[in-house]
Structures are given as C-alpha cells and as structure tokens.
Short mmCIF file of C-alpha atoms in Angstrom, two decimals:
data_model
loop_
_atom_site.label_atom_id
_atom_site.label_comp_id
_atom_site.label_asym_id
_atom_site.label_seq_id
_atom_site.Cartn_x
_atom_site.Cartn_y
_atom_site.Cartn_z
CA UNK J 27 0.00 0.00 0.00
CA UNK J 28 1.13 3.40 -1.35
CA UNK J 29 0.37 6.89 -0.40
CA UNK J 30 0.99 10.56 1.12
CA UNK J 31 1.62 10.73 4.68
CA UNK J 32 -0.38 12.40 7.11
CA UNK J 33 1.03 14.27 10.29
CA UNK J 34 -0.19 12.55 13.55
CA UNK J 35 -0.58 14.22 16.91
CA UNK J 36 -2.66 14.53 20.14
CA UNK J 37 -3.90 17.56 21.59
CA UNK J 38 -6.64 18.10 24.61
CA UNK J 39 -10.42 18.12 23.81
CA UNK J 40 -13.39 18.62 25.71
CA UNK J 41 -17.14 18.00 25.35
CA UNK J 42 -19.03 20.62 27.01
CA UNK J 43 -21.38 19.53 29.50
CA UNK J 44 -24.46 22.04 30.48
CA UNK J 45 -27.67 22.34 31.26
CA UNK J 46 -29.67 22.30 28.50
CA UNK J 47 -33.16 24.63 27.70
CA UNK J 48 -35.37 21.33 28.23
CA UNK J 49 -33.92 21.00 31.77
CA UNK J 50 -31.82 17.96 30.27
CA UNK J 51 -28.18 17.55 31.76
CA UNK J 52 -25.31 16.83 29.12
CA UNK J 53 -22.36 15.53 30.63
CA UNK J 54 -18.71 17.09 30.62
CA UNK J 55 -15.95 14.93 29.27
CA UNK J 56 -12.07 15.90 28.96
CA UNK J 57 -10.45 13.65 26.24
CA UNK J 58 -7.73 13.76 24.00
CA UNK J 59 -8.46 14.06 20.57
CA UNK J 60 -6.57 12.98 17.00
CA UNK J 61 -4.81 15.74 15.06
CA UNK J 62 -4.40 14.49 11.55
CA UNK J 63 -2.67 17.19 9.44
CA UNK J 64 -2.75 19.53 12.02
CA UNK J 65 -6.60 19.67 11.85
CA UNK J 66 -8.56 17.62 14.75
CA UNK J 67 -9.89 14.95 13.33
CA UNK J 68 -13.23 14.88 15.02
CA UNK J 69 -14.04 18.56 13.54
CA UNK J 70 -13.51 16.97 10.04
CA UNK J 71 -17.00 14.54 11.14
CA UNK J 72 -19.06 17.74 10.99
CA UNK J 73 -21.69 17.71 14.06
CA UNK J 74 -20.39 14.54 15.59
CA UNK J 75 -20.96 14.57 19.69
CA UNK J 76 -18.37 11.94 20.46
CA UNK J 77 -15.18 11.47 22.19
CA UNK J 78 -12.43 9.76 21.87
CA UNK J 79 -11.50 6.78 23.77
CA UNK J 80 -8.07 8.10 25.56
CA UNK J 81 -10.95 10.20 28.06
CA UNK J 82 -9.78 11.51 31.48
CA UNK J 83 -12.65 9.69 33.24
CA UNK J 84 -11.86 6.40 32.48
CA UNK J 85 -9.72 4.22 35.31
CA UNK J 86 -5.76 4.00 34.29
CA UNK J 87 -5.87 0.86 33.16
CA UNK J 88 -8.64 0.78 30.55
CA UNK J 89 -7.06 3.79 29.42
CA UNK J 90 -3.59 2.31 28.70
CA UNK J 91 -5.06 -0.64 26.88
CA UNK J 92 -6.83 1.76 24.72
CA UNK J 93 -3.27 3.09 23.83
CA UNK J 94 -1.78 -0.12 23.31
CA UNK J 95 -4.75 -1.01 21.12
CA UNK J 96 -4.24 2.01 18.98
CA UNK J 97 -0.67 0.86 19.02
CA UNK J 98 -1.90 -2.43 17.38
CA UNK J 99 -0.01 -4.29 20.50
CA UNK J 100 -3.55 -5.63 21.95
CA UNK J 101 -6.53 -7.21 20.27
CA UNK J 102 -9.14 -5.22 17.91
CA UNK J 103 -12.03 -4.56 19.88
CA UNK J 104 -14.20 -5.05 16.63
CA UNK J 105 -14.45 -7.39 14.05
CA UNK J 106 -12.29 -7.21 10.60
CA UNK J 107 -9.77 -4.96 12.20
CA UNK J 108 -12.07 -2.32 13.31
CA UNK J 109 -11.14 0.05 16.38
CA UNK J 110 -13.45 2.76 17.89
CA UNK J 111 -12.15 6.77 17.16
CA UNK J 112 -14.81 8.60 18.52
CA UNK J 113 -18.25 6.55 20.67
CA UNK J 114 -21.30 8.03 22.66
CA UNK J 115 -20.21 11.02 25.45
CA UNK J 116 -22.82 9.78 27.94
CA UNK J 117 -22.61 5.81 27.87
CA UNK J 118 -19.94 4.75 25.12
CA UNK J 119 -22.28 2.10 24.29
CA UNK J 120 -21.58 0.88 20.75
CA UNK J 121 -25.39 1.00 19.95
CA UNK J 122 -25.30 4.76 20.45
CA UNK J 123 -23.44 4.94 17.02
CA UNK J 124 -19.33 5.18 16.52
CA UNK J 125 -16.90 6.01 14.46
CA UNK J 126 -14.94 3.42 13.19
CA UNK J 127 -11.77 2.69 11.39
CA UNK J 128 -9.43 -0.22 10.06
CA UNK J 129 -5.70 0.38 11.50
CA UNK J 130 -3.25 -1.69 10.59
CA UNK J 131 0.45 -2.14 9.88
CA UNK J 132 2.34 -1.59 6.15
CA UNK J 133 5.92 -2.29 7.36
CA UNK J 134 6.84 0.66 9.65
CA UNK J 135 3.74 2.75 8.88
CA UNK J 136 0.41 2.52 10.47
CA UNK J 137 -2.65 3.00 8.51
CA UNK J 138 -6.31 4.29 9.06
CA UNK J 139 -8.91 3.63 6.15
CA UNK J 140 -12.50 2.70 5.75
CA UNK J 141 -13.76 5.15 8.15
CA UNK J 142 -17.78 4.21 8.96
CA UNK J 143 -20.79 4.97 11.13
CA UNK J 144 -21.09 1.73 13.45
CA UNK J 145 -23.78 0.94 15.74
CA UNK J 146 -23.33 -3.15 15.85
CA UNK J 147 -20.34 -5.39 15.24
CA UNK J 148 -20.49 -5.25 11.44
CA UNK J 149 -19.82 -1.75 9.78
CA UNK J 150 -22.08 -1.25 6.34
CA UNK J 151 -19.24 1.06 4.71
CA UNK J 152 -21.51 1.07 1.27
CA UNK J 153 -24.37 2.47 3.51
CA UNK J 154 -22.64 4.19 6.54
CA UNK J 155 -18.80 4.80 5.22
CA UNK J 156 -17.37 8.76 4.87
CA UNK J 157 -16.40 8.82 1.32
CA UNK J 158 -13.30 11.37 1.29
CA UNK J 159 -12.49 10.59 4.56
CA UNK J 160 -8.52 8.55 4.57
CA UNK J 161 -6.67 6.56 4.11
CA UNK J 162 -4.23 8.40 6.31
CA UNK J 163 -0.90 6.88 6.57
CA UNK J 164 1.41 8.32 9.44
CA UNK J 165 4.83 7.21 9.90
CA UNK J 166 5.50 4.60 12.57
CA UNK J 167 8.16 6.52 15.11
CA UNK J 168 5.82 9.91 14.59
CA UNK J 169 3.03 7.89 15.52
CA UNK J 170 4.44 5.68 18.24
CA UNK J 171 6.27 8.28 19.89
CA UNK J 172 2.91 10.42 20.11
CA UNK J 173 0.59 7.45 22.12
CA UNK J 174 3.72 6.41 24.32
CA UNK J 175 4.23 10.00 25.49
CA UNK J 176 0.48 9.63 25.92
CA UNK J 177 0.85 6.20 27.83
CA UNK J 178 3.74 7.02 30.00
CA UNK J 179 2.18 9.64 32.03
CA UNK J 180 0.09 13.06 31.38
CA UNK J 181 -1.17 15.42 33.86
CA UNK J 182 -4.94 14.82 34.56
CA UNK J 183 -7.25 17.47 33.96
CA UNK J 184 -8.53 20.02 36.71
CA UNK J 185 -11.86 19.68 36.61
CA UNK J 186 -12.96 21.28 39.66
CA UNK J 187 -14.27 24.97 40.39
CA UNK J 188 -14.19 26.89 43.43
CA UNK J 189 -17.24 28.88 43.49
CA UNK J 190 -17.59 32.21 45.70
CA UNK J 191 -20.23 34.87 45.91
CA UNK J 192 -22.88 36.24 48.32
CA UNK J 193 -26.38 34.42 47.37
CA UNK J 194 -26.12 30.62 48.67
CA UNK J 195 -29.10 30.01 47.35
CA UNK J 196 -27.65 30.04 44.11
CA UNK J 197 -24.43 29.15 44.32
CA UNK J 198 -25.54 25.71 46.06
CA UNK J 199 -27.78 25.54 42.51
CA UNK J 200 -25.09 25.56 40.54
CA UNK J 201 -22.83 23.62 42.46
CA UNK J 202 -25.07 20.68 42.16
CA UNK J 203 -26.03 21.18 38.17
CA UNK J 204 -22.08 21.27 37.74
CA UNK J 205 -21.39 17.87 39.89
CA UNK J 206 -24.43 16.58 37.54
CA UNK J 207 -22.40 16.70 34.33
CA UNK J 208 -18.76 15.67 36.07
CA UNK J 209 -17.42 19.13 37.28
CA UNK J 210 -16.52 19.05 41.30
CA UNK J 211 -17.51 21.88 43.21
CA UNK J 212 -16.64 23.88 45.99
CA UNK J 213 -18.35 27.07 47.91
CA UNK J 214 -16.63 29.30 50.05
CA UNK J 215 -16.88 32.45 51.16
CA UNK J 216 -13.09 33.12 51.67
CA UNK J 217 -10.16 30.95 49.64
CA UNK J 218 -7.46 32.31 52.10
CA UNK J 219 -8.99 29.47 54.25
CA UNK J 220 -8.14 27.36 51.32
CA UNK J 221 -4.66 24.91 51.37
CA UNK J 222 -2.09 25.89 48.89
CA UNK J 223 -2.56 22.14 47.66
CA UNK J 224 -6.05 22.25 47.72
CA UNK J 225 -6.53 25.48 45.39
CA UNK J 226 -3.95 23.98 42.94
CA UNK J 227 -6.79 21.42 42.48
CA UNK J 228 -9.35 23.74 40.77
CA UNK J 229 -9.42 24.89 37.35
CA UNK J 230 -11.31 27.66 38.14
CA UNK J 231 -13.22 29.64 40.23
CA UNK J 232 -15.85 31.80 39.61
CA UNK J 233 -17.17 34.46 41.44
CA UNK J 234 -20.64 36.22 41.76
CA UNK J 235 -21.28 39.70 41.13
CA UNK J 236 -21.60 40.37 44.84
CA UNK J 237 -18.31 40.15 45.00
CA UNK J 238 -16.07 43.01 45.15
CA UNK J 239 -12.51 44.11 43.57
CA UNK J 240 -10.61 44.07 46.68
CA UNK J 241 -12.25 41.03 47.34
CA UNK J 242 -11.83 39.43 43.75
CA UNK J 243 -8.30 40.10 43.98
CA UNK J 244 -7.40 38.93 47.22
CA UNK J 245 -9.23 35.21 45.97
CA UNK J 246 -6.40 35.45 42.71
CA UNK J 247 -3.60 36.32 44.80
CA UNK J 248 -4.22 33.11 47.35
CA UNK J 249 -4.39 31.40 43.73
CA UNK J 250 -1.35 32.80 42.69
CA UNK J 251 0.63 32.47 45.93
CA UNK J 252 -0.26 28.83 45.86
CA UNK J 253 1.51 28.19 42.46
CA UNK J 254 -1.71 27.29 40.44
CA UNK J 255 -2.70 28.83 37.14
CA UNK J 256 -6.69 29.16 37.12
CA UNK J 257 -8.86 30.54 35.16
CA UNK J 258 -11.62 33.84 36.75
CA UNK J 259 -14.90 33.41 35.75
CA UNK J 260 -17.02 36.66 36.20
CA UNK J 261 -20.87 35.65 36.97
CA UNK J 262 -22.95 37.50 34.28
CA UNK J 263 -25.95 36.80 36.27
CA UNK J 264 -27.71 34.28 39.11
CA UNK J 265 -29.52 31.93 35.97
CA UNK J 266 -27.58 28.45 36.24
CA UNK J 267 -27.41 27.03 33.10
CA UNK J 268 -25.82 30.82 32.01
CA UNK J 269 -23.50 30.01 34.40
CA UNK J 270 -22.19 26.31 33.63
CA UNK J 271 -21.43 27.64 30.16
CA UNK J 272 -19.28 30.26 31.27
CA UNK J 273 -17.54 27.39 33.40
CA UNK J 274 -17.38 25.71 30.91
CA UNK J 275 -15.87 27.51 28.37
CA UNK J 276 -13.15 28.53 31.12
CA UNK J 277 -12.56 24.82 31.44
CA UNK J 278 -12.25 24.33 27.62
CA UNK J 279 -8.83 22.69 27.54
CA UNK J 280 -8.26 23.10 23.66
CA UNK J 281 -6.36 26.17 22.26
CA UNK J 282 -8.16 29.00 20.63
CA UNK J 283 -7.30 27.74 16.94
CA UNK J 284 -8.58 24.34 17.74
CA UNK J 285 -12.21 25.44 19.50
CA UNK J 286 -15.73 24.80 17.04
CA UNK J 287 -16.80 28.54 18.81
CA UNK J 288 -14.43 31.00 17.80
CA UNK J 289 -16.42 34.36 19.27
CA UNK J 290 -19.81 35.22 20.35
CA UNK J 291 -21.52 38.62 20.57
CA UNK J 292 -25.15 39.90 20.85
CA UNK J 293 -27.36 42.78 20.64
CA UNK J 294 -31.09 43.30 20.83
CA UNK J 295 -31.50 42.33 17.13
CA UNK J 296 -28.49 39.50 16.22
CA UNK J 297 -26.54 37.18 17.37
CA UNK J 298 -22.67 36.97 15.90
CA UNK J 299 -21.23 33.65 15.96
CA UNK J 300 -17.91 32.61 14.72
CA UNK J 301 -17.03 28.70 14.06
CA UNK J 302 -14.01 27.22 12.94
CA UNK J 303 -15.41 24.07 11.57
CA UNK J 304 -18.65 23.21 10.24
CA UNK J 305 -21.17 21.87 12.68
CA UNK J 306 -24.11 22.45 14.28
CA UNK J 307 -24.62 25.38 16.44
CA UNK J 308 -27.61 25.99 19.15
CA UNK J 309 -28.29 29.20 20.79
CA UNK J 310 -30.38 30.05 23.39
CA UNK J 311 -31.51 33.00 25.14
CA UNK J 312 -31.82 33.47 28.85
CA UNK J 313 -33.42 37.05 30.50
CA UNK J 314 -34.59 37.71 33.74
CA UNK J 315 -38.17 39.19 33.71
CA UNK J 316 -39.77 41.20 36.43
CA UNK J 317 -39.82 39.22 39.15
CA UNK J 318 -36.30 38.11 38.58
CA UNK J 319 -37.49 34.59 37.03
CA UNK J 320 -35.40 32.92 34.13
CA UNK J 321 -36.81 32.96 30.87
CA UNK J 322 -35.49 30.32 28.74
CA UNK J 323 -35.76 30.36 24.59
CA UNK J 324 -34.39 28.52 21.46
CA UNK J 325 -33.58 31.05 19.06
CA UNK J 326 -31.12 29.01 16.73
CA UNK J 327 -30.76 25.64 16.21
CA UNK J 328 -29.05 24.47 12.65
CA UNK J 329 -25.56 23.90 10.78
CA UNK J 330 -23.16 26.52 10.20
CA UNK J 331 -20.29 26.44 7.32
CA UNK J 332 -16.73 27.63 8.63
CA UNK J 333 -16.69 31.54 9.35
CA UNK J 334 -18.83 34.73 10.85
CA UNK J 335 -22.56 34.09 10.68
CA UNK J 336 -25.11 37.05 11.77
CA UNK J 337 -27.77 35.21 13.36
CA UNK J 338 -31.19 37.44 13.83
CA UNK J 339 -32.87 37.29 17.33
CA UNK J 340 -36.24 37.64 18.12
CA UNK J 341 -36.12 41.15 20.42
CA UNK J 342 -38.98 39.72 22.90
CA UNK J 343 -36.81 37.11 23.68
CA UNK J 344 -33.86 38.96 24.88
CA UNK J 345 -35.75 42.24 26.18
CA UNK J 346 -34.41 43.58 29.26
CA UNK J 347 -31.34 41.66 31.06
CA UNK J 348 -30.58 39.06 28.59
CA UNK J 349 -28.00 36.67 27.50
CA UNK J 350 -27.38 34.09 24.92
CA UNK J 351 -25.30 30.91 24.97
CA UNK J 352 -24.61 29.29 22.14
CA UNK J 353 -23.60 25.54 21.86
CA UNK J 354 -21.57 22.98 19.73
CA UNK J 355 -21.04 19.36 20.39
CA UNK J 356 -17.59 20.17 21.96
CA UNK J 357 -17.63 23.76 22.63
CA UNK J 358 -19.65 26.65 24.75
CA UNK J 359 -19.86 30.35 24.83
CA UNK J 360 -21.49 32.84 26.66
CA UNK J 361 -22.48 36.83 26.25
CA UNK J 362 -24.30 39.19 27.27
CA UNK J 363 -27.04 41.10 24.69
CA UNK J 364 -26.27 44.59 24.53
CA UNK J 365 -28.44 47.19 23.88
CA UNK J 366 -31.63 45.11 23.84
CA UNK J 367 -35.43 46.32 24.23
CA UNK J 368 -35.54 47.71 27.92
CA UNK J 369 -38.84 47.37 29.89
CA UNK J 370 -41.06 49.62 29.72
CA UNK J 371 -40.93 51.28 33.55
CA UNK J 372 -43.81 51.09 35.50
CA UNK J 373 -46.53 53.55 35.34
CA UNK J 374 -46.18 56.14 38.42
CA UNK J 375 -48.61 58.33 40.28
CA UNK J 376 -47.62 61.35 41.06
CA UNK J 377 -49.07 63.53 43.96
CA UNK J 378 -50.24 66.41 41.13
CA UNK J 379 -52.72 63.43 39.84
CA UNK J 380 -53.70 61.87 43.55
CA UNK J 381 -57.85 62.07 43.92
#
C-alpha cells in the first residue's frame, strides 16, 4: 500500500457539559483528541458529539489498553480490524453509534482507512462509510512516539471549580447542576482558608457579582501564591445554566485555533457567531423578567459552514437583562445582549394626579 503521509498528533479536547433549555443535563468529558494534518480529526465529522477513547474519566488501566490497542499491540475490539475513534459522550455504548476505522500495519507505517458509522459489530461502509475521509498513513516513530508520550504519564485534567459569591441560594444551585455533568464543586466564602494544595486542584473559580474588587483580587492572589494557574470566571448573572457555560468555556482545555466557537456577541437584534469548523450550532436566550425569574428560549438551532454568521434574534426574547449561549457538540460560549429592548418602567402616580 502506497500513499501521502499524514502528520499525527494529540492535543486536549473537551465535550461541554451544560444544562440544557429542556432542563436535560449533558455531561462534561475531557479527552484527548486525533490531530491528523494539524486539523482535529473529530471537527472533520461535521456535528459529531463523540469522544475519543483516551478520556480523562476512564480508570488507568482501561485507558492504557486503549493506547496499546491504537498501538496495534492488543486485540481489535471489533471485528475485521475495526477500532473505535470517537463513541457516545454519555454511555460509550456501541449502539449509540461510533466512528470506526481499520488500523493496521504496512511495514513501519500505520494505517487508518474505511472510516464508517457503526452501531453493531459489522460496519455497512456502502451504507454508513465517509467517502473522502482517509486513508491516512502516518509514519511509525511519529506515531508511536505520540501514544507512548500519551501512555507514559500526562497530567490529569482540573476539573474542579471553586465557586464564591454572596447568594447561597444560588451558588448551592449551581454547584449541584455542575457535579451533575462531572465538574466538582466547591463554595466558600473566603479561599485564604483554602490549602495551597487544595486550590492547585481547581481549574477555576468563579465568582458572583456580589463580590467586590478588593475582594476578587485577594481570591487570585491566594491562587497565585499557591503556584496554580486558574482561570476567573465573572458571573454574568444568578440563571444556572448561564452560568455552567461560562464554566465551561473557562474549562475548555483546547487552544483557541482548535475550539468549534471562535467568538460570540449579541445585541437586541443579532446574534454573531464565529465557528471554525462546520457543525451544528444551538443558541439560546436566557433574561430575567420582572420578578427576577429565568426565561429560557431557542432562538437558533441548525448547521453553520466555517466563518462569521449574523444570526437574527427575536427582540422579545432577549428584552431587558438578557443573555445568549450558544452551543456545539464540543464547545460553549457565553455573552451578554447589549443594547436590547428595555422594559417599559412602571406607570407612576404622582401627587399632582392623587384624587
């Protein structure tokens, strides 16, 4: 067998987790992803919601025989040759659907081809195969050197968040919708209370808007003291699923170039969204109404092509304080709509028109 070669690398990944407008919970999973070309290979399956199987949530061992069997030194899991690339986020159940590939040997190369949509032992690749997609050949110390690295030891992910702000009530809300989809959290009221080892564990904190400059930087500096790099999330406002996504975009683990959601913005009118692949993109819109209740909407749900895309927004739905989150398989972003419809204010009477 004959061909180009294809770069191979690794690079960190994440699903995003959140609650969804339904009420649904989608779970968070940190996994590390192919790079084929320098392109992840998952964005080239456009709206795919999969990971890989090297995920940070599986136990040690499982995940070093999932190494070994992409070095070809274990057993196929499938028949004809067939190993898993990318299976089901929430149960990796094989019947969920899965991305599939042959990998073998051609002397000191390895080889993927005959990528397919599998959801039983046999894969259909006349009826469920991605035309265009491979054969990729990568050469065999490139390759190897890549998945041992990989094998041999890398730091786990911190996927914990220290939460601090003034309304319990709330942050006790979103503590428990974040331990839903696999984030650990904390609440405190003051991190100098906090071990140096302990707040090396978090990824993040974020704080509420309660809390106060002096106060804000006193939390970073304990942070900083303590040796660990995290990264300040800013509460735009006390509505929890708004909230998870902005955790969870400050727990995204992939670099800028390599993120679906590129940049966000709104105002009373559009939404502008930026992708760097295509997929498909949902956004919804959260406000607080009068009594300070969370209105929830879908406003966008569909596929994008690579590039800026003006989205328009229906101005009832993000009158007032509003905010939109939009959504990818593997990628979250929040904002804030500015300069949307304000309220009208309540009718006053003044003493001039008293009976």
């Amino acid at each position: 067998m004959s061909g180009a070669y294809a770069t191979f690398d690794l690079a960190p990944a994440t699903r995003a987790g959140g609650v969804l407008a339904d009420g649904r919970y989608q779970v968070h999973r940190d996994f590390v992803d192919f790079v084929v070309d320098g392109r992840p290979l998952l964005f080239q399956l456009s709206d795919l919601d999969g990971v890989s199987p090297l995920a940070s949530d599986v136990p040690p061992a499982i995940f070093t025989e999932q190494v070994r069997a992409l070095l070809l030194e274990a057993e196929p899991p499938l028949p004809a040759g067939r190993f898993v690339l990318y299976g089901c986020p929430e149960c990796e159940d094989l019947g969920c659907g899965a991305v599939t590939a042959v990998i073998e040997r051609d002397g000191e190369d390895y080889v993927w081809r005959d990528f397919a949509w599998q959801t039983d032992e046999h894969a259909d690749l006349e009826r469920n195969g991605y035309p265009g997609m491979g054969p990729f050949r990568f050469r065999g110390p490139e390759y190897r050197a890549a998945l041992t690295a990989l094998r041999d030891g890398s730091a786990a992910p911190r996927r914990r968040v220290l939460l601090i702000g003034a309304r319990v009530a709330v942050l006790a809300r979103l503590a428990a919708a974040l331990r839903t989809i696999g984030i650990g959290a904390d609440i405190t009221q003051d991190a100098r209370g906090v071990t140096a080892e302990e707040l090396r564990g978090y990824g993040a904190v974020a704080f509420g808007r309660a809390v106060g400059p002096a106060e804000r930087a006193a939390v970073l500096r304990a942070f900083e003291q303590a040796g660990a790099e995290v990264a300040a999330v800013d509460g735009l406002a006390p509505i929890v699923p708004l909230l998870v996504a902005q955790i969870e975009h400050a727990l995204g683990r992939g670099p800028l170039p390599r993120r679906l959601l590129t940049a966000l913005a709104a105002t009373g009118t559009t939404a502008d969204v930026e992708v760097g692949a295509a997929c498909r993109v949902r956004i919804t819109a959260y406000r607080l109404d009068r009594l300070h209740r969370t209105r929830t909407e879908e406003v966008f749900d569909g596929a994008l092509e690579p590039g800026r895309h003006r989205v328009p927004l229906d101005p009832r739905a993000v009158r007032g304080q509003a905010y939109v989150v939009a959504r990818t398989a593997g990628d979250v972003r929040a904002a804030p709509v500015v300069g949307g419809q304000r309220r009208r204010a309540r009718p006053t009477v003044t003493g001039g028109e008293r009976g």
